mmCIF file with all atom_site columns, C-alpha atoms in Angstrom:
data_model
loop_
_atom_site.group_PDB
_atom_site.id
_atom_site.type_symbol
_atom_site.label_atom_id
_atom_site.label_alt_id
_atom_site.label_comp_id
_atom_site.label_asym_id
_atom_site.label_entity_id
_atom_site.label_seq_id
_atom_site.pdbx_PDB_ins_code
_atom_site.Cartn_x
_atom_site.Cartn_y
_atom_site.Cartn_z
_atom_site.occupancy
_atom_site.B_iso_or_equiv
_atom_site.pdbx_formal_charge
_atom_site.auth_seq_id
_atom_site.auth_comp_id
_atom_site.auth_asym_id
_atom_site.auth_atom_id
_atom_site.pdbx_PDB_model_num
ATOM 1   C CA . MET A 1 1   ? 29.258 -62.718 -4.693  1.00 0.00 ? 16  MET A CA 1
ATOM 2   C CA . THR A 1 2   ? 31.416 -63.905 -7.559  1.00 0.00 ? 17  THR A CA 1
ATOM 3   C CA . ARG A 1 3   ? 30.336 -66.147 -10.414 1.00 0.00 ? 18  ARG A CA 1
ATOM 4   C CA . VAL A 1 4   ? 33.051 -66.893 -12.949 1.00 0.00 ? 19  VAL A CA 1
ATOM 5   C CA . ASN A 1 5   ? 32.748 -68.929 -16.149 1.00 0.00 ? 20  ASN A CA 1
ATOM 6   C CA . LEU A 1 6   ? 35.925 -70.895 -16.762 1.00 0.00 ? 21  LEU A CA 1
ATOM 7   C CA . VAL A 1 7   ? 37.312 -70.242 -20.225 1.00 0.00 ? 22  VAL A CA 1
ATOM 8   C CA . HIS A 1 8   ? 40.644 -72.061 -20.042 1.00 0.00 ? 23  HIS A CA 1
ATOM 9   C CA . GLU A 1 9   ? 41.219 -75.706 -20.840 1.00 0.00 ? 24  GLU A CA 1
ATOM 10  C CA . PRO A 1 10  ? 40.685 -77.788 -17.674 1.00 0.00 ? 25  PRO A CA 1
ATOM 11  C CA . LYS A 1 11  ? 43.611 -79.717 -16.214 1.00 0.00 ? 26  LYS A CA 1
ATOM 12  C CA . THR A 1 12  ? 43.401 -82.935 -14.224 1.00 0.00 ? 27  THR A CA 1
ATOM 13  C CA . ASP A 1 13  ? 44.863 -83.337 -10.732 1.00 0.00 ? 28  ASP A CA 1
ATOM 14  C CA . ASP A 1 14  ? 47.540 -85.634 -12.200 1.00 0.00 ? 29  ASP A CA 1
ATOM 15  C CA . GLU A 1 15  ? 48.545 -83.002 -14.744 1.00 0.00 ? 30  GLU A CA 1
ATOM 16  C CA . ILE A 1 16  ? 48.763 -80.312 -12.065 1.00 0.00 ? 31  ILE A CA 1
ATOM 17  C CA . ALA A 1 17  ? 50.836 -82.562 -9.793  1.00 0.00 ? 32  ALA A CA 1
ATOM 18  C CA . ALA A 1 18  ? 53.153 -83.410 -12.705 1.00 0.00 ? 33  ALA A CA 1
ATOM 19  C CA . ARG A 1 19  ? 53.707 -79.724 -13.446 1.00 0.00 ? 34  ARG A CA 1
ATOM 20  C CA . VAL A 1 20  ? 54.469 -78.954 -9.811  1.00 0.00 ? 35  VAL A CA 1
ATOM 21  C CA . LYS A 1 21  ? 56.965 -81.819 -9.707  1.00 0.00 ? 36  LYS A CA 1
ATOM 22  C CA . ALA A 1 22  ? 58.572 -80.583 -12.922 1.00 0.00 ? 37  ALA A CA 1
ATOM 23  C CA . ILE A 1 23  ? 59.003 -77.088 -11.473 1.00 0.00 ? 38  ILE A CA 1
ATOM 24  C CA . GLU A 1 24  ? 60.512 -78.524 -8.294  1.00 0.00 ? 39  GLU A CA 1
ATOM 25  C CA . SER A 1 25  ? 62.936 -80.568 -10.408 1.00 0.00 ? 40  SER A CA 1
ATOM 26  C CA . ILE A 1 26  ? 64.019 -77.511 -12.419 1.00 0.00 ? 41  ILE A CA 1
ATOM 27  C CA . LEU A 1 27  ? 64.608 -75.485 -9.250  1.00 0.00 ? 42  LEU A CA 1
ATOM 28  C CA . THR A 1 28  ? 66.729 -78.222 -7.673  1.00 0.00 ? 43  THR A CA 1
ATOM 29  C CA . GLU A 1 29  ? 68.651 -79.001 -10.873 1.00 0.00 ? 44  GLU A CA 1
ATOM 30  C CA . LYS A 1 30  ? 69.598 -75.346 -11.301 1.00 0.00 ? 45  LYS A CA 1
ATOM 31  C CA . GLY A 1 31  ? 70.653 -75.122 -7.678  1.00 0.00 ? 46  GLY A CA 1
ATOM 32  C CA . LEU A 1 32  ? 67.993 -72.558 -6.836  1.00 0.00 ? 47  LEU A CA 1
ATOM 33  C CA . MET A 1 33  ? 66.472 -74.781 -4.157  1.00 0.00 ? 48  MET A CA 1
ATOM 34  C CA . SER A 1 34  ? 67.347 -78.149 -2.662  1.00 0.00 ? 49  SER A CA 1
ATOM 35  C CA . GLU A 1 35  ? 64.894 -80.979 -2.064  1.00 0.00 ? 50  GLU A CA 1
ATOM 36  C CA . ALA A 1 36  ? 65.425 -80.408 1.634   1.00 0.00 ? 51  ALA A CA 1
ATOM 37  C CA . GLY A 1 37  ? 64.573 -76.761 1.086   1.00 0.00 ? 52  GLY A CA 1
ATOM 38  C CA . VAL A 1 38  ? 61.310 -77.641 -0.630  1.00 0.00 ? 53  VAL A CA 1
ATOM 39  C CA . ASP A 1 39  ? 60.396 -79.989 2.227   1.00 0.00 ? 54  ASP A CA 1
ATOM 40  C CA . LYS A 1 40  ? 61.359 -77.386 4.829   1.00 0.00 ? 55  LYS A CA 1
ATOM 41  C CA . PHE A 1 41  ? 59.260 -74.744 3.092   1.00 0.00 ? 56  PHE A CA 1
ATOM 42  C CA . ALA A 1 42  ? 56.202 -77.000 3.088   1.00 0.00 ? 57  ALA A CA 1
ATOM 43  C CA . GLU A 1 43  ? 56.789 -78.005 6.710   1.00 0.00 ? 58  GLU A CA 1
ATOM 44  C CA . LEU A 1 44  ? 57.129 -74.360 7.756   1.00 0.00 ? 59  LEU A CA 1
ATOM 45  C CA . TYR A 1 45  ? 53.753 -73.401 6.334   1.00 0.00 ? 60  TYR A CA 1
ATOM 46  C CA . GLU A 1 46  ? 52.018 -76.501 7.636   1.00 0.00 ? 61  GLU A CA 1
ATOM 47  C CA . ASN A 1 47  ? 53.381 -76.460 11.185  1.00 0.00 ? 62  ASN A CA 1
ATOM 48  C CA . GLU A 1 48  ? 54.424 -72.893 11.967  1.00 0.00 ? 63  GLU A CA 1
ATOM 49  C CA . VAL A 1 49  ? 52.568 -70.531 9.656   1.00 0.00 ? 64  VAL A CA 1
ATOM 50  C CA . GLY A 1 50  ? 49.484 -72.611 9.006   1.00 0.00 ? 65  GLY A CA 1
ATOM 51  C CA . PRO A 1 51  ? 45.851 -72.858 10.049  1.00 0.00 ? 66  PRO A CA 1
ATOM 52  C CA . GLN A 1 52  ? 46.666 -72.658 13.753  1.00 0.00 ? 67  GLN A CA 1
ATOM 53  C CA . LEU A 1 53  ? 47.502 -68.978 13.254  1.00 0.00 ? 68  LEU A CA 1
ATOM 54  C CA . GLY A 1 54  ? 44.212 -68.336 11.494  1.00 0.00 ? 69  GLY A CA 1
ATOM 55  C CA . ALA A 1 55  ? 42.451 -70.166 14.332  1.00 0.00 ? 70  ALA A CA 1
ATOM 56  C CA . LYS A 1 56  ? 44.156 -67.826 16.787  1.00 0.00 ? 71  LYS A CA 1
ATOM 57  C CA . VAL A 1 57  ? 42.821 -64.815 14.860  1.00 0.00 ? 72  VAL A CA 1
ATOM 58  C CA . VAL A 1 58  ? 39.288 -66.252 14.749  1.00 0.00 ? 73  VAL A CA 1
ATOM 59  C CA . ALA A 1 59  ? 39.298 -66.978 18.488  1.00 0.00 ? 74  ALA A CA 1
ATOM 60  C CA . LYS A 1 60  ? 40.386 -63.390 19.138  1.00 0.00 ? 75  LYS A CA 1
ATOM 61  C CA . ALA A 1 61  ? 37.567 -62.114 16.919  1.00 0.00 ? 76  ALA A CA 1
ATOM 62  C CA . TRP A 1 62  ? 35.028 -64.293 18.747  1.00 0.00 ? 77  TRP A CA 1
ATOM 63  C CA . THR A 1 63  ? 35.996 -62.818 22.108  1.00 0.00 ? 78  THR A CA 1
ATOM 64  C CA . ASP A 1 64  ? 36.897 -59.230 21.211  1.00 0.00 ? 79  ASP A CA 1
ATOM 65  C CA . THR A 1 65  ? 34.213 -57.240 19.378  1.00 0.00 ? 80  THR A CA 1
ATOM 66  C CA . ASP A 1 66  ? 36.511 -54.316 18.613  1.00 0.00 ? 81  ASP A CA 1
ATOM 67  C CA . PHE A 1 67  ? 39.155 -56.611 17.150  1.00 0.00 ? 82  PHE A CA 1
ATOM 68  C CA . LYS A 1 68  ? 36.526 -58.333 14.994  1.00 0.00 ? 83  LYS A CA 1
ATOM 69  C CA . LYS A 1 69  ? 35.446 -54.977 13.591  1.00 0.00 ? 84  LYS A CA 1
ATOM 70  C CA . ARG A 1 70  ? 39.044 -54.184 12.685  1.00 0.00 ? 85  ARG A CA 1
ATOM 71  C CA . LEU A 1 71  ? 39.503 -57.665 11.186  1.00 0.00 ? 86  LEU A CA 1
ATOM 72  C CA . LEU A 1 72  ? 36.435 -57.370 8.962   1.00 0.00 ? 87  LEU A CA 1
ATOM 73  C CA . LYS A 1 73  ? 37.485 -53.882 7.902   1.00 0.00 ? 88  LYS A CA 1
ATOM 74  C CA . ASN A 1 74  ? 41.138 -54.710 7.141   1.00 0.00 ? 89  ASN A CA 1
ATOM 75  C CA . ALA A 1 75  ? 42.198 -58.299 7.747   1.00 0.00 ? 90  ALA A CA 1
ATOM 76  C CA . THR A 1 76  ? 45.830 -57.729 6.810   1.00 0.00 ? 91  THR A CA 1
ATOM 77  C CA . SER A 1 77  ? 46.213 -54.916 9.319   1.00 0.00 ? 92  SER A CA 1
ATOM 78  C CA . ALA A 1 78  ? 44.326 -56.717 12.107  1.00 0.00 ? 93  ALA A CA 1
ATOM 79  C CA . CYS A 1 79  ? 46.396 -59.879 11.669  1.00 0.00 ? 94  CYS A CA 1
ATOM 80  C CA . ARG A 1 80  ? 49.546 -57.793 11.854  1.00 0.00 ? 95  ARG A CA 1
ATOM 81  C CA . GLU A 1 81  ? 48.447 -56.739 15.362  1.00 0.00 ? 96  GLU A CA 1
ATOM 82  C CA . LEU A 1 82  ? 48.975 -60.377 16.363  1.00 0.00 ? 97  LEU A CA 1
ATOM 83  C CA . GLY A 1 83  ? 52.295 -60.643 14.535  1.00 0.00 ? 98  GLY A CA 1
ATOM 84  C CA . ILE A 1 84  ? 50.764 -62.581 11.642  1.00 0.00 ? 99  ILE A CA 1
ATOM 85  C CA . GLY A 1 85  ? 51.501 -61.713 8.025   1.00 0.00 ? 100 GLY A CA 1
ATOM 86  C CA . GLY A 1 86  ? 53.904 -62.182 5.171   1.00 0.00 ? 101 GLY A CA 1
ATOM 87  C CA . LEU A 1 87  ? 54.037 -63.738 1.725   1.00 0.00 ? 102 LEU A CA 1
ATOM 88  C CA . GLN A 1 88  ? 50.598 -64.289 0.144   1.00 0.00 ? 103 GLN A CA 1
ATOM 89  C CA . GLY A 1 89  ? 48.994 -62.342 2.965   1.00 0.00 ? 104 GLY A CA 1
ATOM 90  C CA . GLU A 1 90  ? 49.541 -58.798 1.745   1.00 0.00 ? 105 GLU A CA 1
ATOM 91  C CA . HIS A 1 91  ? 45.906 -58.150 0.813   1.00 0.00 ? 106 HIS A CA 1
ATOM 92  C CA . MET A 1 92  ? 43.568 -60.355 2.827   1.00 0.00 ? 107 MET A CA 1
ATOM 93  C CA . ILE A 1 93  ? 39.837 -59.916 3.323   1.00 0.00 ? 108 ILE A CA 1
ATOM 94  C CA . ALA A 1 94  ? 38.052 -61.740 6.155   1.00 0.00 ? 109 ALA A CA 1
ATOM 95  C CA . LEU A 1 95  ? 34.337 -62.403 5.800   1.00 0.00 ? 110 LEU A CA 1
ATOM 96  C CA . GLU A 1 96  ? 31.985 -63.418 8.599   1.00 0.00 ? 111 GLU A CA 1
ATOM 97  C CA . ASN A 1 97  ? 29.721 -66.448 8.335   1.00 0.00 ? 112 ASN A CA 1
ATOM 98  C CA . THR A 1 98  ? 26.411 -65.985 10.132  1.00 0.00 ? 113 THR A CA 1
ATOM 99  C CA . ASP A 1 99  ? 23.067 -67.721 10.600  1.00 0.00 ? 114 ASP A CA 1
ATOM 100 C CA . ASP A 1 100 ? 21.819 -66.085 7.383   1.00 0.00 ? 115 ASP A CA 1
ATOM 101 C CA . VAL A 1 101 ? 24.879 -65.935 5.129   1.00 0.00 ? 116 VAL A CA 1
ATOM 102 C CA . HIS A 1 102 ? 27.522 -68.584 4.473   1.00 0.00 ? 117 HIS A CA 1
ATOM 103 C CA . ASN A 1 103 ? 30.617 -67.505 2.554   1.00 0.00 ? 118 ASN A CA 1
ATOM 104 C CA . VAL A 1 104 ? 32.996 -69.857 0.786   1.00 0.00 ? 119 VAL A CA 1
ATOM 105 C CA . VAL A 1 105 ? 36.186 -69.095 -1.104  1.00 0.00 ? 120 VAL A CA 1
ATOM 106 C CA . VAL A 1 106 ? 37.707 -70.447 -4.299  1.00 0.00 ? 121 VAL A CA 1
ATOM 107 C CA . CYS A 1 107 ? 40.410 -69.433 -6.740  1.00 0.00 ? 122 CYS A CA 1
ATOM 108 C CA . THR A 1 108 ? 38.998 -70.212 -10.173 1.00 0.00 ? 123 THR A CA 1
ATOM 109 C CA . LEU A 1 109 ? 42.232 -69.593 -12.070 1.00 0.00 ? 124 LEU A CA 1
ATOM 110 C CA . CYS A 1 110 ? 44.857 -71.297 -9.913  1.00 0.00 ? 125 CYS A CA 1
ATOM 111 C CA . SER A 1 111 ? 45.278 -71.522 -6.124  1.00 0.00 ? 126 SER A CA 1
ATOM 112 C CA . CYS A 1 112 ? 45.550 -68.013 -4.667  1.00 0.00 ? 127 CYS A CA 1
ATOM 113 C CA . TYR A 1 113 ? 45.278 -68.511 -0.925  1.00 0.00 ? 128 TYR A CA 1
ATOM 114 C CA . PRO A 1 114 ? 46.116 -66.616 2.320   1.00 0.00 ? 129 PRO A CA 1
ATOM 115 C CA . TRP A 1 115 ? 49.189 -68.606 3.423   1.00 0.00 ? 130 TRP A CA 1
ATOM 116 C CA . PRO A 1 116 ? 49.875 -66.704 6.700   1.00 0.00 ? 131 PRO A CA 1
ATOM 117 C CA . VAL A 1 117 ? 46.533 -67.743 8.224   1.00 0.00 ? 132 VAL A CA 1
ATOM 118 C CA . LEU A 1 118 ? 45.734 -71.002 6.403   1.00 0.00 ? 133 LEU A CA 1
ATOM 119 C CA . GLY A 1 119 ? 49.099 -72.502 5.484   1.00 0.00 ? 134 GLY A CA 1
ATOM 120 C CA . LEU A 1 120 ? 49.492 -74.104 2.069   1.00 0.00 ? 135 LEU A CA 1
ATOM 121 C CA . PRO A 1 121 ? 46.324 -74.847 0.072   1.00 0.00 ? 136 PRO A CA 1
ATOM 122 C CA . PRO A 1 122 ? 45.044 -78.438 0.185   1.00 0.00 ? 137 PRO A CA 1
ATOM 123 C CA . ASN A 1 123 ? 45.106 -80.395 -3.068  1.00 0.00 ? 138 ASN A CA 1
ATOM 124 C CA . TRP A 1 124 ? 41.338 -80.303 -3.436  1.00 0.00 ? 139 TRP A CA 1
ATOM 125 C CA . PHE A 1 125 ? 41.377 -76.490 -3.320  1.00 0.00 ? 140 PHE A CA 1
ATOM 126 C CA . LYS A 1 126 ? 43.645 -76.511 -6.375  1.00 0.00 ? 141 LYS A CA 1
ATOM 127 C CA . SER A 1 127 ? 41.662 -79.181 -8.231  1.00 0.00 ? 142 SER A CA 1
ATOM 128 C CA . MET A 1 128 ? 39.510 -78.385 -11.250 1.00 0.00 ? 143 MET A CA 1
ATOM 129 C CA . PRO A 1 129 ? 36.438 -80.244 -9.902  1.00 0.00 ? 144 PRO A CA 1
ATOM 130 C CA . TYR A 1 130 ? 36.277 -77.992 -6.833  1.00 0.00 ? 145 TYR A CA 1
ATOM 131 C CA . ARG A 1 131 ? 37.146 -74.807 -8.687  1.00 0.00 ? 146 ARG A CA 1
ATOM 132 C CA . SER A 1 132 ? 34.408 -75.338 -11.253 1.00 0.00 ? 147 SER A CA 1
ATOM 133 C CA . ARG A 1 133 ? 31.663 -76.955 -9.176  1.00 0.00 ? 148 ARG A CA 1
ATOM 134 C CA . ILE A 1 134 ? 31.701 -74.577 -6.198  1.00 0.00 ? 149 ILE A CA 1
ATOM 135 C CA . THR A 1 135 ? 30.926 -71.686 -8.560  1.00 0.00 ? 150 THR A CA 1
ATOM 136 C CA . ARG A 1 136 ? 28.191 -73.519 -10.472 1.00 0.00 ? 151 ARG A CA 1
ATOM 137 C CA . GLU A 1 137 ? 26.353 -75.342 -7.709  1.00 0.00 ? 152 GLU A CA 1
ATOM 138 C CA . PRO A 1 138 ? 27.808 -74.314 -4.344  1.00 0.00 ? 153 PRO A CA 1
ATOM 139 C CA . ARG A 1 139 ? 25.034 -75.788 -2.194  1.00 0.00 ? 154 ARG A CA 1
ATOM 140 C CA . LEU A 1 140 ? 25.341 -79.235 -3.779  1.00 0.00 ? 155 LEU A CA 1
ATOM 141 C CA . CYS A 1 141 ? 29.130 -79.070 -3.783  1.00 0.00 ? 156 CYS A CA 1
ATOM 142 C CA . LEU A 1 142 ? 29.241 -78.322 -0.058  1.00 0.00 ? 157 LEU A CA 1
ATOM 143 C CA . LYS A 1 143 ? 26.732 -81.085 0.695   1.00 0.00 ? 158 LYS A CA 1
ATOM 144 C CA . GLU A 1 144 ? 28.076 -83.838 -1.541  1.00 0.00 ? 159 GLU A CA 1
ATOM 145 C CA . ASP A 1 145 ? 31.821 -83.128 -1.460  1.00 0.00 ? 160 ASP A CA 1
ATOM 146 C CA . PHE A 1 146 ? 32.229 -81.878 2.110   1.00 0.00 ? 161 PHE A CA 1
ATOM 147 C CA . GLY A 1 147 ? 29.198 -83.163 4.005   1.00 0.00 ? 162 GLY A CA 1
ATOM 148 C CA . LEU A 1 148 ? 28.114 -79.612 4.835   1.00 0.00 ? 163 LEU A CA 1
ATOM 149 C CA . GLU A 1 149 ? 24.347 -79.315 4.449   1.00 0.00 ? 164 GLU A CA 1
ATOM 150 C CA . LEU A 1 150 ? 22.985 -75.811 4.895   1.00 0.00 ? 165 LEU A CA 1
ATOM 151 C CA . ASP A 1 151 ? 19.339 -74.826 5.290   1.00 0.00 ? 166 ASP A CA 1
ATOM 152 C CA . ASN A 1 152 ? 17.732 -73.543 2.097   1.00 0.00 ? 167 ASN A CA 1
ATOM 153 C CA . GLY A 1 153 ? 17.174 -70.217 3.823   1.00 0.00 ? 168 GLY A CA 1
ATOM 154 C CA . VAL A 1 154 ? 20.910 -69.646 4.213   1.00 0.00 ? 169 VAL A CA 1
ATOM 155 C CA . GLU A 1 155 ? 22.349 -67.542 1.409   1.00 0.00 ? 170 GLU A CA 1
ATOM 156 C CA . ILE A 1 156 ? 25.622 -68.905 0.003   1.00 0.00 ? 171 ILE A CA 1
ATOM 157 C CA . ARG A 1 157 ? 28.133 -66.443 -1.388  1.00 0.00 ? 172 ARG A CA 1
ATOM 158 C CA . VAL A 1 158 ? 31.155 -67.638 -3.361  1.00 0.00 ? 173 VAL A CA 1
ATOM 159 C CA . TRP A 1 159 ? 34.215 -65.384 -3.381  1.00 0.00 ? 174 TRP A CA 1
ATOM 160 C CA . ASP A 1 160 ? 36.952 -65.682 -5.991  1.00 0.00 ? 175 ASP A CA 1
ATOM 161 C CA . SER A 1 161 ? 40.458 -65.070 -4.649  1.00 0.00 ? 176 SER A CA 1
ATOM 162 C CA . ASN A 1 162 ? 43.134 -63.804 -7.017  1.00 0.00 ? 177 ASN A CA 1
ATOM 163 C CA . SER A 1 163 ? 46.736 -62.620 -6.988  1.00 0.00 ? 178 SER A CA 1
ATOM 164 C CA . GLU A 1 164 ? 45.652 -59.266 -5.574  1.00 0.00 ? 179 GLU A CA 1
ATOM 165 C CA . ILE A 1 165 ? 43.042 -60.232 -2.958  1.00 0.00 ? 180 ILE A CA 1
ATOM 166 C CA . ARG A 1 166 ? 42.792 -63.377 -0.842  1.00 0.00 ? 181 ARG A CA 1
ATOM 167 C CA . TYR A 1 167 ? 39.586 -64.144 1.046   1.00 0.00 ? 182 TYR A CA 1
ATOM 168 C CA . TRP A 1 168 ? 39.051 -66.274 4.149   1.00 0.00 ? 183 TRP A CA 1
ATOM 169 C CA . MET A 1 169 ? 36.256 -66.732 6.660   1.00 0.00 ? 184 MET A CA 1
ATOM 170 C CA . VAL A 1 170 ? 35.478 -66.084 10.299  1.00 0.00 ? 185 VAL A CA 1
ATOM 171 C CA . PRO A 1 171 ? 33.190 -69.084 10.950  1.00 0.00 ? 186 PRO A CA 1
ATOM 172 C CA . LYS A 1 172 ? 30.174 -68.922 13.236  1.00 0.00 ? 187 LYS A CA 1
ATOM 173 C CA . ARG A 1 173 ? 31.063 -69.357 16.881  1.00 0.00 ? 188 ARG A CA 1
ATOM 174 C CA . PRO A 1 174 ? 29.602 -72.661 18.137  1.00 0.00 ? 189 PRO A CA 1
ATOM 175 C CA . GLU A 1 175 ? 26.976 -72.559 20.840  1.00 0.00 ? 190 GLU A CA 1
ATOM 176 C CA . GLY A 1 176 ? 27.971 -73.470 24.383  1.00 0.00 ? 191 GLY A CA 1
ATOM 177 C CA . THR A 1 177 ? 31.423 -71.838 24.164  1.00 0.00 ? 192 THR A CA 1
ATOM 178 C CA . GLU A 1 178 ? 30.731 -68.750 26.261  1.00 0.00 ? 193 GLU A CA 1
ATOM 179 C CA . ARG A 1 179 ? 33.112 -69.754 29.068  1.00 0.00 ? 194 ARG A CA 1
ATOM 180 C CA . MET A 1 180 ? 35.915 -71.098 26.905  1.00 0.00 ? 195 MET A CA 1
ATOM 181 C CA . SER A 1 181 ? 39.320 -69.400 26.725  1.00 0.00 ? 196 SER A CA 1
ATOM 182 C CA . GLU A 1 182 ? 40.824 -68.156 23.463  1.00 0.00 ? 197 GLU A CA 1
ATOM 183 C CA . ASP A 1 183 ? 43.130 -71.173 23.327  1.00 0.00 ? 198 ASP A CA 1
ATOM 184 C CA . GLU A 1 184 ? 40.181 -73.520 23.807  1.00 0.00 ? 199 GLU A CA 1
ATOM 185 C CA . LEU A 1 185 ? 38.196 -71.675 21.152  1.00 0.00 ? 200 LEU A CA 1
ATOM 186 C CA . ALA A 1 186 ? 41.102 -71.779 18.694  1.00 0.00 ? 201 ALA A CA 1
ATOM 187 C CA . ALA A 1 187 ? 41.103 -75.576 18.966  1.00 0.00 ? 202 ALA A CA 1
ATOM 188 C CA . LEU A 1 188 ? 37.563 -75.572 17.535  1.00 0.00 ? 203 LEU A CA 1
ATOM 189 C CA . VAL A 1 189 ? 38.565 -73.663 14.388  1.00 0.00 ? 204 VAL A CA 1
ATOM 190 C CA . THR A 1 190 ? 39.450 -75.816 11.387  1.00 0.00 ? 205 THR A CA 1
ATOM 191 C CA . ARG A 1 191 ? 41.127 -74.930 8.126   1.00 0.00 ? 206 ARG A CA 1
ATOM 192 C CA . ASP A 1 192 ? 37.967 -75.888 6.229   1.00 0.00 ? 207 ASP A CA 1
ATOM 193 C CA . SER A 1 193 ? 35.815 -73.642 8.421   1.00 0.00 ? 208 SER A CA 1
ATOM 194 C CA . MET A 1 194 ? 38.040 -70.718 7.406   1.00 0.00 ? 209 MET A CA 1
ATOM 195 C CA . ILE A 1 195 ? 37.692 -71.643 3.728   1.00 0.00 ? 210 ILE A CA 1
ATOM 196 C CA . GLY A 1 196 ? 33.939 -72.031 4.114   1.00 0.00 ? 211 GLY A CA 1
ATOM 197 C CA . THR A 1 197 ? 33.712 -75.710 3.233   1.00 0.00 ? 212 THR A CA 1
ATOM 198 C CA . GLY A 1 198 ? 33.125 -76.652 6.852   1.00 0.00 ? 213 GLY A CA 1
ATOM 199 C CA . LEU A 1 199 ? 31.992 -75.354 10.235  1.00 0.00 ? 214 LEU A CA 1
ATOM 200 C CA . ALA A 1 200 ? 33.886 -74.856 13.461  1.00 0.00 ? 215 ALA A CA 1
ATOM 201 C CA . ARG A 1 201 ? 33.948 -77.943 15.672  1.00 0.00 ? 216 ARG A CA 1
ATOM 202 C CA . ASN A 1 202 ? 31.184 -78.491 18.184  1.00 0.00 ? 217 ASN A CA 1
ATOM 203 C CA . PRO A 1 203 ? 32.671 -78.371 21.707  1.00 0.00 ? 218 PRO A CA 1
ATOM 204 C CA . GLN A 1 204 ? 30.519 -81.365 22.671  1.00 0.00 ? 219 GLN A CA 1
#
């Protein structure tokens, strides 16, 4: 479990967005990337390399015990078995959420995130309020900011991703899904459930 005290000056969401826009402008002005290229890059990670690939991995882990063991031992290698990998996915660690332990991930310094299985990070993941509060009061943050209320007996562990290691979660498999196919199971897996700020969808 990681607890990190922030020592840098906090930035607002507006300041972060302004900096991102400024970087995009510099890249396009210097001819290093076009506006269409920026849009295409974002679209690629949202629609082709995004959370649906992570959902596919989770569904495989739910139905294949041996694969789940390999995934929890070396997520990067296990994902490669399914043809999933690439930039920002070189050193991934998958953690399993259970009845007793609920894991959640944050990047306290910036927005390090496993792109190949989750796509691009949502704005709230990059925001200072999330990055600071989830480390200080994770139970309240999950309840008040995401509507996820966990029993007091469930241990919450907060993991801090960085440029070297990127964490993500294998959420608990919902009850009543024993006869569902992998494709049907994958449809129950959400991006937030793989970050740890949500649960997999109830099939009902």
